[in-house]
Every structure is written in structure tokens, then in C-alpha cells.
Coordinates of C-alpha atoms in Angstrom, one line a residue:
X1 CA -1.0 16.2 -27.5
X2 CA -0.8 12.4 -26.5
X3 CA -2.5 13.2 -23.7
X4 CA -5.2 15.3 -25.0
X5 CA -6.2 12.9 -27.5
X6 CA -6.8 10.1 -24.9
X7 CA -8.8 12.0 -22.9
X8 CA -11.0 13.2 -25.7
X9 CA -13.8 11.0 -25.5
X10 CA -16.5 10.5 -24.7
X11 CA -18.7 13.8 -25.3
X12 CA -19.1 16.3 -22.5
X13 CA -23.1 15.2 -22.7
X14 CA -22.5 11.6 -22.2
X15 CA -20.3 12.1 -19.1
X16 CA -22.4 14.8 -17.6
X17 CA -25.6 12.5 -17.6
X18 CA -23.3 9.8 -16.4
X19 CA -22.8 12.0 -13.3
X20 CA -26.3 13.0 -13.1
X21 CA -27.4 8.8 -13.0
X22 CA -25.0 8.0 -10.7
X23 CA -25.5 10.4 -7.8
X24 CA -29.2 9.9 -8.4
X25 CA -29.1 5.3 -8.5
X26 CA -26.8 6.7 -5.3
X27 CA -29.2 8.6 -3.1
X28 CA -32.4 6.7 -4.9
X29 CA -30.0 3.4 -2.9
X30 CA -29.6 5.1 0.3
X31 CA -33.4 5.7 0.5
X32 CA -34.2 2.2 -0.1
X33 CA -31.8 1.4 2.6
X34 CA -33.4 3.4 4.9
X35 CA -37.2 1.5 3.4
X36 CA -36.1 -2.0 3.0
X37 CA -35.2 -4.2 5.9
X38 CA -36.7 -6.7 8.5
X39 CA -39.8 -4.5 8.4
X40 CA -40.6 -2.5 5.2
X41 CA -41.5 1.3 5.6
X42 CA -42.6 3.6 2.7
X43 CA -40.5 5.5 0.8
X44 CA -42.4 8.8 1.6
X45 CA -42.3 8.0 5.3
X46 CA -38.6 7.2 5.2
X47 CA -37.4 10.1 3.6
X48 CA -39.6 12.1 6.0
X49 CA -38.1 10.6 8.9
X50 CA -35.0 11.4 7.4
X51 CA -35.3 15.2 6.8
X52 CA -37.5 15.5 10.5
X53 CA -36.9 12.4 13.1
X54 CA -39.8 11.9 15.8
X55 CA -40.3 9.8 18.6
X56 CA -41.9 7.0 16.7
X57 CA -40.2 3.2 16.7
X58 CA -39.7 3.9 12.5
X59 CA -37.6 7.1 13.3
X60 CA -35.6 4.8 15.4
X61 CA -35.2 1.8 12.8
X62 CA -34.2 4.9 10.5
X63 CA -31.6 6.7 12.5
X64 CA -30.2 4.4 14.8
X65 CA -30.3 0.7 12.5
X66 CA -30.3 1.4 8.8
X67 CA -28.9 5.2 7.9
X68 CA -25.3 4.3 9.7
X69 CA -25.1 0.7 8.0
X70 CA -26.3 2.6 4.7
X71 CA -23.3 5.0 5.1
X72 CA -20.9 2.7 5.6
X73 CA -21.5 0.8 2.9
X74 CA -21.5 4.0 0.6
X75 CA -18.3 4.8 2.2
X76 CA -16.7 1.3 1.9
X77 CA -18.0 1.0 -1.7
X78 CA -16.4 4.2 -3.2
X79 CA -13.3 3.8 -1.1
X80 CA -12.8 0.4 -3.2
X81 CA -13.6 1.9 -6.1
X82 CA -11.4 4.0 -6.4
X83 CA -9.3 1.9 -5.0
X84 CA -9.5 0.2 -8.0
X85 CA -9.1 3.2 -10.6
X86 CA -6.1 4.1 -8.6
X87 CA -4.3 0.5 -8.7
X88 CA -5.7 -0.1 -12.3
X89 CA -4.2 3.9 -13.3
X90 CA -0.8 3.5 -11.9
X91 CA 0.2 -0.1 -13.2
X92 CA -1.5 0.1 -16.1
X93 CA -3.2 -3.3 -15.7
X94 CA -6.4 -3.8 -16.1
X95 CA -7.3 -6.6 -13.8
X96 CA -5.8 -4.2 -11.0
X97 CA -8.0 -4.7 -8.3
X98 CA -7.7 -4.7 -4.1
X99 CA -9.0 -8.1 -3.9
X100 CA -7.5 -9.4 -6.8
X101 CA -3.9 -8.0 -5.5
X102 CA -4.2 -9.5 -1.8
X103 CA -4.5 -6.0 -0.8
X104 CA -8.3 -6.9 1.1
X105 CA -6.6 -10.7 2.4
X106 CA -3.6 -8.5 4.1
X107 CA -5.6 -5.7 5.7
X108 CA -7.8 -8.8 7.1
X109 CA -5.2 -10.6 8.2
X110 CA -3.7 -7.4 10.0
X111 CA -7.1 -6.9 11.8
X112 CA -7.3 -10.3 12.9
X113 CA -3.3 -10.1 14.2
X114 CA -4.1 -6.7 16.0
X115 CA -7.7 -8.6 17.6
X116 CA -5.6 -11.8 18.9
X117 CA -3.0 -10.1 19.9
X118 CA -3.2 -6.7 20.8
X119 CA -6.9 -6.5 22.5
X120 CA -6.4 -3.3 23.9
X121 CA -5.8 -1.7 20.5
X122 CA -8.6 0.9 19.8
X123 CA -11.0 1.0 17.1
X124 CA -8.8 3.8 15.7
X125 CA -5.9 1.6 15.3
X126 CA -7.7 -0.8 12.8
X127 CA -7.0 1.2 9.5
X128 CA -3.2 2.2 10.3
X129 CA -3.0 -1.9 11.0
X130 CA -5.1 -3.2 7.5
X131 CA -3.2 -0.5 5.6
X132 CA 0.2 -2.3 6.7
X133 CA -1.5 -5.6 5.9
X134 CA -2.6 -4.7 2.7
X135 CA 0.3 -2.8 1.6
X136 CA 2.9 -6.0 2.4
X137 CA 0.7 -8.0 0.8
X138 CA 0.4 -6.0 -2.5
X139 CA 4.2 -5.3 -2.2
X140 CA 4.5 -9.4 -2.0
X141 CA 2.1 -9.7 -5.0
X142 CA 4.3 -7.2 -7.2
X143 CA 7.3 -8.6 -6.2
X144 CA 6.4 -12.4 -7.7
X145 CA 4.5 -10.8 -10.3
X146 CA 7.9 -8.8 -11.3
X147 CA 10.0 -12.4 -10.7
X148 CA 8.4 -13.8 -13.6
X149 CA 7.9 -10.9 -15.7
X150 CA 5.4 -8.5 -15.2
X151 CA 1.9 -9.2 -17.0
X152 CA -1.8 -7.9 -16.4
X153 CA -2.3 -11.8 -16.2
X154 CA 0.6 -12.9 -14.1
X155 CA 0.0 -10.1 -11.7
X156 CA -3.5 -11.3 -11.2
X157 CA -2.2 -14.4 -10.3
X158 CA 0.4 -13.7 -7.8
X159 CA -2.1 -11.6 -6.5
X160 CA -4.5 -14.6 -6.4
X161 CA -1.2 -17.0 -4.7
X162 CA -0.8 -14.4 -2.1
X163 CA -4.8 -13.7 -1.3
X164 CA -5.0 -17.6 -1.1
X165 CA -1.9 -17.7 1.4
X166 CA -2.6 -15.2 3.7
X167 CA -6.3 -16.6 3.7
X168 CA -5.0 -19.6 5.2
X169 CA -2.8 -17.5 7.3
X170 CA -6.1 -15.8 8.8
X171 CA -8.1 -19.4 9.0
X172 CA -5.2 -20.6 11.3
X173 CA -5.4 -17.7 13.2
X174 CA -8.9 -18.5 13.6
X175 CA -8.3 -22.4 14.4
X176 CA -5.6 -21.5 17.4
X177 CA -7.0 -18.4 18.8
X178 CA -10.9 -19.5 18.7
X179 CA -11.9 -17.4 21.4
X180 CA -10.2 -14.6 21.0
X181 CA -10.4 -14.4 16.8
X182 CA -14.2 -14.8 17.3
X183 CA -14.4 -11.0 18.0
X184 CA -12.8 -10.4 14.7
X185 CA -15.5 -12.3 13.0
X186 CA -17.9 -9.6 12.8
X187 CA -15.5 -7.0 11.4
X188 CA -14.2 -9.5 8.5
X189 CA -17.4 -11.1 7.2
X190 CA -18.3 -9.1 4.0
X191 CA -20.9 -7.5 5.3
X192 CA -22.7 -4.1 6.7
X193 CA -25.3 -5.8 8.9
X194 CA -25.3 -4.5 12.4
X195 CA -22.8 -1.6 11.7
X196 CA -23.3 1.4 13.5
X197 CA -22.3 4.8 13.9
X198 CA -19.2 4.3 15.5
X199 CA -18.1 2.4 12.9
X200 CA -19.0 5.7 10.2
X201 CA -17.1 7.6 12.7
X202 CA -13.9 5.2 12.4
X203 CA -13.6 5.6 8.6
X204 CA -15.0 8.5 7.4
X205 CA -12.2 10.8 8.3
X206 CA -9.8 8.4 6.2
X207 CA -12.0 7.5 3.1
X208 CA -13.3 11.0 2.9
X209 CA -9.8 12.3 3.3
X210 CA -8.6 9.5 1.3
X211 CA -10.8 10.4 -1.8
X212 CA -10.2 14.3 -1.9
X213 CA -6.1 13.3 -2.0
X214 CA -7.0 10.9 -4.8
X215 CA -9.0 13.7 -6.7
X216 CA -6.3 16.0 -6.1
X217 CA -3.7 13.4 -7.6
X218 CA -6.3 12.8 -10.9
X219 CA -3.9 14.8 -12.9
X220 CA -0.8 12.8 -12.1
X221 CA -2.5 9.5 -12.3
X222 CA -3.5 10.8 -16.0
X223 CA 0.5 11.2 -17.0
X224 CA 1.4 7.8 -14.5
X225 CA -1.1 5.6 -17.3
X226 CA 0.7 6.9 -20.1
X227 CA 4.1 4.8 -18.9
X228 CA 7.5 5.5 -17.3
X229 CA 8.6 6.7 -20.4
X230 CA 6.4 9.3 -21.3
X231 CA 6.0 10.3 -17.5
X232 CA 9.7 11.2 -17.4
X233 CA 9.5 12.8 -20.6
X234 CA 7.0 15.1 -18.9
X235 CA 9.4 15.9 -16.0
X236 CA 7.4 13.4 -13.4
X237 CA 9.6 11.1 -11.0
X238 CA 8.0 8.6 -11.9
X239 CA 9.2 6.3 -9.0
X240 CA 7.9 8.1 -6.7
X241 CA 4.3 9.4 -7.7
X242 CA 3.9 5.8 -8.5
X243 CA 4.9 4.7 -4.7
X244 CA 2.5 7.9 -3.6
X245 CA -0.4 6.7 -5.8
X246 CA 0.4 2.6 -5.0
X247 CA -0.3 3.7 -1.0
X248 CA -3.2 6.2 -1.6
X249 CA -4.9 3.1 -3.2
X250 CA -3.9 0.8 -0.3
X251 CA -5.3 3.1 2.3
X252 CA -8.7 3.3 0.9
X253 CA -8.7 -0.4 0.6
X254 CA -8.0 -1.1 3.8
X255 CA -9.8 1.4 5.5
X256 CA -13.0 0.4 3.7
X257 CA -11.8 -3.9 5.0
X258 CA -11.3 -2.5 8.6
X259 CA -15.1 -1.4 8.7
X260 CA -17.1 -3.7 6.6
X261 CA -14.2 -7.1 5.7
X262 CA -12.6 -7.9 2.3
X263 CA -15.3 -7.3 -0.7
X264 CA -13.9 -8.5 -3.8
X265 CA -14.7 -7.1 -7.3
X266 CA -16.2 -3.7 -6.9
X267 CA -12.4 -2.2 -7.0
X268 CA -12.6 -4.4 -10.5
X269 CA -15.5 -3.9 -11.9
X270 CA -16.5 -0.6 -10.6
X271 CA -13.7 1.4 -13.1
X272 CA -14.1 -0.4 -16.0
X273 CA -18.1 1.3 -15.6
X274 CA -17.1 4.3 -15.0
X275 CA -14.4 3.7 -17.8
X276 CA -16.6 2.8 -20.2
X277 CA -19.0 5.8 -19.3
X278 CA -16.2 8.8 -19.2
X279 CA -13.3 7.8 -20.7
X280 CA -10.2 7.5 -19.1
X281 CA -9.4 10.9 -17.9
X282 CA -8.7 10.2 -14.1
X283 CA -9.8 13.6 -13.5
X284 CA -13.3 12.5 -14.3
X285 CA -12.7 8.9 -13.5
X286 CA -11.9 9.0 -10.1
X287 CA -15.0 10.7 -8.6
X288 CA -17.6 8.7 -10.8
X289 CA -15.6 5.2 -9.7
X290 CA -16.5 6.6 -6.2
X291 CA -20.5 7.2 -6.8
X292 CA -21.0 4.0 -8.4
X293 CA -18.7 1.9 -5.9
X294 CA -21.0 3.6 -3.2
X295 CA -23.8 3.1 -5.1
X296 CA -23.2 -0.9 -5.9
X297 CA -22.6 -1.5 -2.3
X298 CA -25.4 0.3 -1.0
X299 CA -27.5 -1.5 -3.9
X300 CA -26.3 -5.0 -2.6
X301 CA -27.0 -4.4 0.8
X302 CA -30.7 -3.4 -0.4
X303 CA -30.7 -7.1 -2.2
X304 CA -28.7 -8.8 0.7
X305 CA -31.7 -8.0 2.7
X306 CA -34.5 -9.3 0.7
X307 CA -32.7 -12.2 -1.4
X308 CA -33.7 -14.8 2.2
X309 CA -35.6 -11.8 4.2
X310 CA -36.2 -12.2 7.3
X311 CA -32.0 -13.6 7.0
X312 CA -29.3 -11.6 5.6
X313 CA -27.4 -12.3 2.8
X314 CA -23.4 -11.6 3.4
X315 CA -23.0 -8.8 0.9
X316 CA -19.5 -10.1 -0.4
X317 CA -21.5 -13.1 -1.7
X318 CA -23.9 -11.3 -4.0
X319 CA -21.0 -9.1 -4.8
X320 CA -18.7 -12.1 -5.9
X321 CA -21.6 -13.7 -7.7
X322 CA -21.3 -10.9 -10.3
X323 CA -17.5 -9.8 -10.4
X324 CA -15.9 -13.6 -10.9
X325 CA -18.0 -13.9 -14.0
X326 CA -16.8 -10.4 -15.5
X327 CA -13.3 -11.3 -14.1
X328 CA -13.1 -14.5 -16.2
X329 CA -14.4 -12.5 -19.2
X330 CA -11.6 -9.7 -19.0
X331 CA -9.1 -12.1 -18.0
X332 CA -9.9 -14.1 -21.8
X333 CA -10.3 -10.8 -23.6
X334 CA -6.7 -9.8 -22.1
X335 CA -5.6 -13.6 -22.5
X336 CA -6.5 -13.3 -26.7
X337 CA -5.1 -9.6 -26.9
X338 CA -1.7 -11.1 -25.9

């Protein structure tokens, strides 16, 4: 009955056209991907190209330049995401969020070990890697966070002290190893530019396997948020759906930092959206925090490219721009709650 009652709201209608707007700001993105860039083309012509490639130098711009870096940003965006729902679900903490939890600063760290020292390591090898990355460093945030007693705010913190220490662990990397960490430098800067489709071919298979796990789980997330308590009472181990949820979220993290670099704030901001628009019924949750993470990204890629056209803007930067300022607001809002 608990349960019911919580995931009343909102109406059927309201989450329905919440649906309906995201897939369509989703697929309206990934057609201005394929317009916008160093040279414009129409929308028309692009979606034509899209639907029936020819031999002309636009079909090439389309198919070889901008419609792999469009789905990898899609990809990346609604593996954070729901990255985020996930983390935010399963410790009941609102400022629950990859970045926020070290989880990105890990898996980058772990790319850039695995690039200075292990060169022969495959592009395969990258998301096993920033999943351990990010998983000890989340473990390491959770552990302080716990030390001190365990807070939204706290955790946020210690996620914050550990993001900030294994940054410096990566920049020394980087001082030491100059000519071999320079390689890295493309995979961790926060952006799509340049990505190909190898790189869709690298993490599809885990964010597209990682989401349909996730979707699968909804249910369990759903008792998970209610607390240990009630979760027991309800015949879940607790302990361990939590651990099973905990590394789901880690993996899409990291497999969406091993392709495109650490992106703070979509795995923040994006649920509290979808939140907001479909209550917080994981069921429904999880797949709209993955439309609109994919459509964000995709979006800020568009704006990336036109904000200094003919130079790119790194992505993480306009990303940043807007999640610190609604960090700092739901940080106060939890700070006058308590």
C-alpha cells in the first residue's frame, strides 16, 4: 500500500506526453547533430542523407563525421542518467550522482593507468578498467561518507574529497608520463568531437546491455528507495540488491567515461527531470532519465559546436555551466530540510 501510494502520481497523461517530448527533443537533437557543424546543411537534406546516403561530400560529413559522434553522445548521455537514477534510487540521496561520487574521477584515472601502462590493452579493455576505477572510488566515497555518519550532504562531500584526490592522482600521471598520457588526452577531455564509429562500437554493447538490466531491476530499485527496513519486510536481501544495483550504476558510468571522459551533472540533474515529470516510480523513471540524459548530451554537443563555431566548445564545460548552479540549489534546499 506504501508503495502504491508513492507511485501514484503524477497522472497517466502527464507521463505519457512526458515520453512523447522526450523521444521527440531526442531525435529532433540527433537531426541537428547531423545539420549543425563546421559547415551547416539543411535539415531536409540531412535527414535525407540519413534515410538514403549518396556519393556526395554532405553524405560523407553525415555518415562518417557527425552521426557516430551524435550516437555516442546519446549513448554516453543516458548511460549517466540513469546512472544517476540508479545511485540516487538505491541510497536514497538525492545529490547521488557519478560525478559527484568520484565514480567519473576513478574510471578516468583507471583509463589513464591502463594508457601509461599497459599500451597494448585494447580498446575493449577500457570499460572493464573505468568500471574498477569508478567502483573503488565510489566504494572510497561511501566508506568516509559512512565514517562520519552518513548524510545526503556528507556523502556529496566525500565524494567531492575523493573526485578532487584522484584528480590530482590523474594530473601527476599526466606531469610524469607526458608522452605517453598524451594519448589518453583525447579519451578524457569531456567531449564527443572526433569520435567515431569505433568508439559506438566499444560502448554500445555495455550501455545498451547496461540499460535493459537496469529496466529489468526498476521494480527492485522501487522497494530498495523505500529503506532497509521496509525492503526486508518485503522479503528483499537488501544487502545484496543494493551491491547489484551500486555496480549496475557504476558500469554505465564508466562505460559512458571510457568513450567520451568524466561529464559531471547530467547523472544529477537528469533524474530530478525526469522525477519531477513521472514521479518516482523507477519503472517509469529509469527509461525517461535515459531519453533525456541522451537528449541533454546530444543538445550540448549541438551548442558546443556553435557557442565559438568554427572552435569547439568541450561539452563538459557547457554541461557544468548549468549543473553546479542547480547543485548549489539542491544542496541549500537539503541543507534547510535538515
Amino acid at each position: 500500500m506504501i508503495l502504491a501510494r508513492r507511485l501514484a502520481r503524477p497522472r497517466a497523461a502527464v507521463r505519457g506526453l512526458a515520453f512523447i517530448l522526450a523521444l521527440a527533443s531526442l531525435l529532433l537533437g540527433l537531426v541537428a547533430a547531423l545539420a549543425f557543424g563546421a559547415t551547416d546543411i539543411e535539415f531536409s537534406r540531412a535527414f535525407a542523407l540519413l534515410l538514403a546516403p549518396d556519393d556526395s561530400a554532405q553524405s560523407l560529413i553525415v555518415w562518417t563525421l557527425r552521426l557516430p559522434r551524435a550516437l555516442v553522445a546519446a549513448l554516453a548521455g543516458a548511460g549517466l542518467g540513469v546512472s544517476g537514477a540508479l545511485l540516487q534510487g538505491v541510497t536514497r540521496n538525492p545529490l547521488a550522482d557519478p560525478g559527484i561520487l568520484g565514480v567519473e574521477a576513478g574510471a578516468a584515472l583507471a583509463i589513464l593507468i591502463g594508457v601509461v601502462f599497459l599500451p597494448g590493452l585494447t580498446a575493449a579493455g577500457f570499460v572493464p578498467l573505468a568500471f574498477a576505477g569508478g567502483l573503488l572510488a565510489a566504494m572510497l566515497a561511501l566508506g568516509i561518507a559512512r565514517g562520519v555518519g552518513l548524510t545526503p550532504l556528507r556523502l556529496a562531500l566525500a565524494g567531492v574529497a575523493v573526485a578532487s584526490l584522484v584528480g590530482a592522482g590523474s594530473r601527476t600521471l599526466q606531469i610524469l608520463f607526458e608522452e605517453r598520457a598524451t594519448s589518453a588526452l583525447f579519451s578524457l577531455s569531456g567531449s564527443v568531437a572526433n569520435r567515431t564509429w569505433a568508439h559506438v562500437s566499444s560502448v554500445a554493447p555495455w550501455v545498451l546491455g547496461g540499460l535493459l538490466v537496469a529496466f529489468a531491476l526498476a521494480r527492485r530499485v522501487n522497494i530498495l528507495a523505500l529503506g532497509e527496513d521496509l525492503a526486508r519486510g518485503l522479503g528483499v536481501n537488501s544487502a545484496r540488491e543494493t551491491l547489484l544495483v551500486t555496480l549496475l550504476g557504476v558500469l554505465l558510468a564508466a562505460a559512458a567515461v571510457s568513450v567520451v571522459g568524466p561529464i559531471g551533472f547530467v547523472g544529477l540533474v537528469v533524474p530530478h527531470a525526469a522525477r519531477g515529470l513521472v514521479g518516482v516510480d523507477h519503472r517509469l523513471l529509469l527509461p525517461l532519465s535515459a531519453l533525456l540524459g541522451a537528449a541533454l548530451l546530444v543538445w550540448a554537443d549541438v551548442a558546443a559546436r556553435l557557442v565559438a563555431r568554427p572552435a569547439e566548445t568541450p561539452v563538459g564545460i557547457l554541461i557544468g555551466a548549468f549543473g553546479a548552479p542547480f547543485f548549489v540549489l539542491l544542496a541549500r534546499r537539503l541543507k534547510r530540510a535538515e
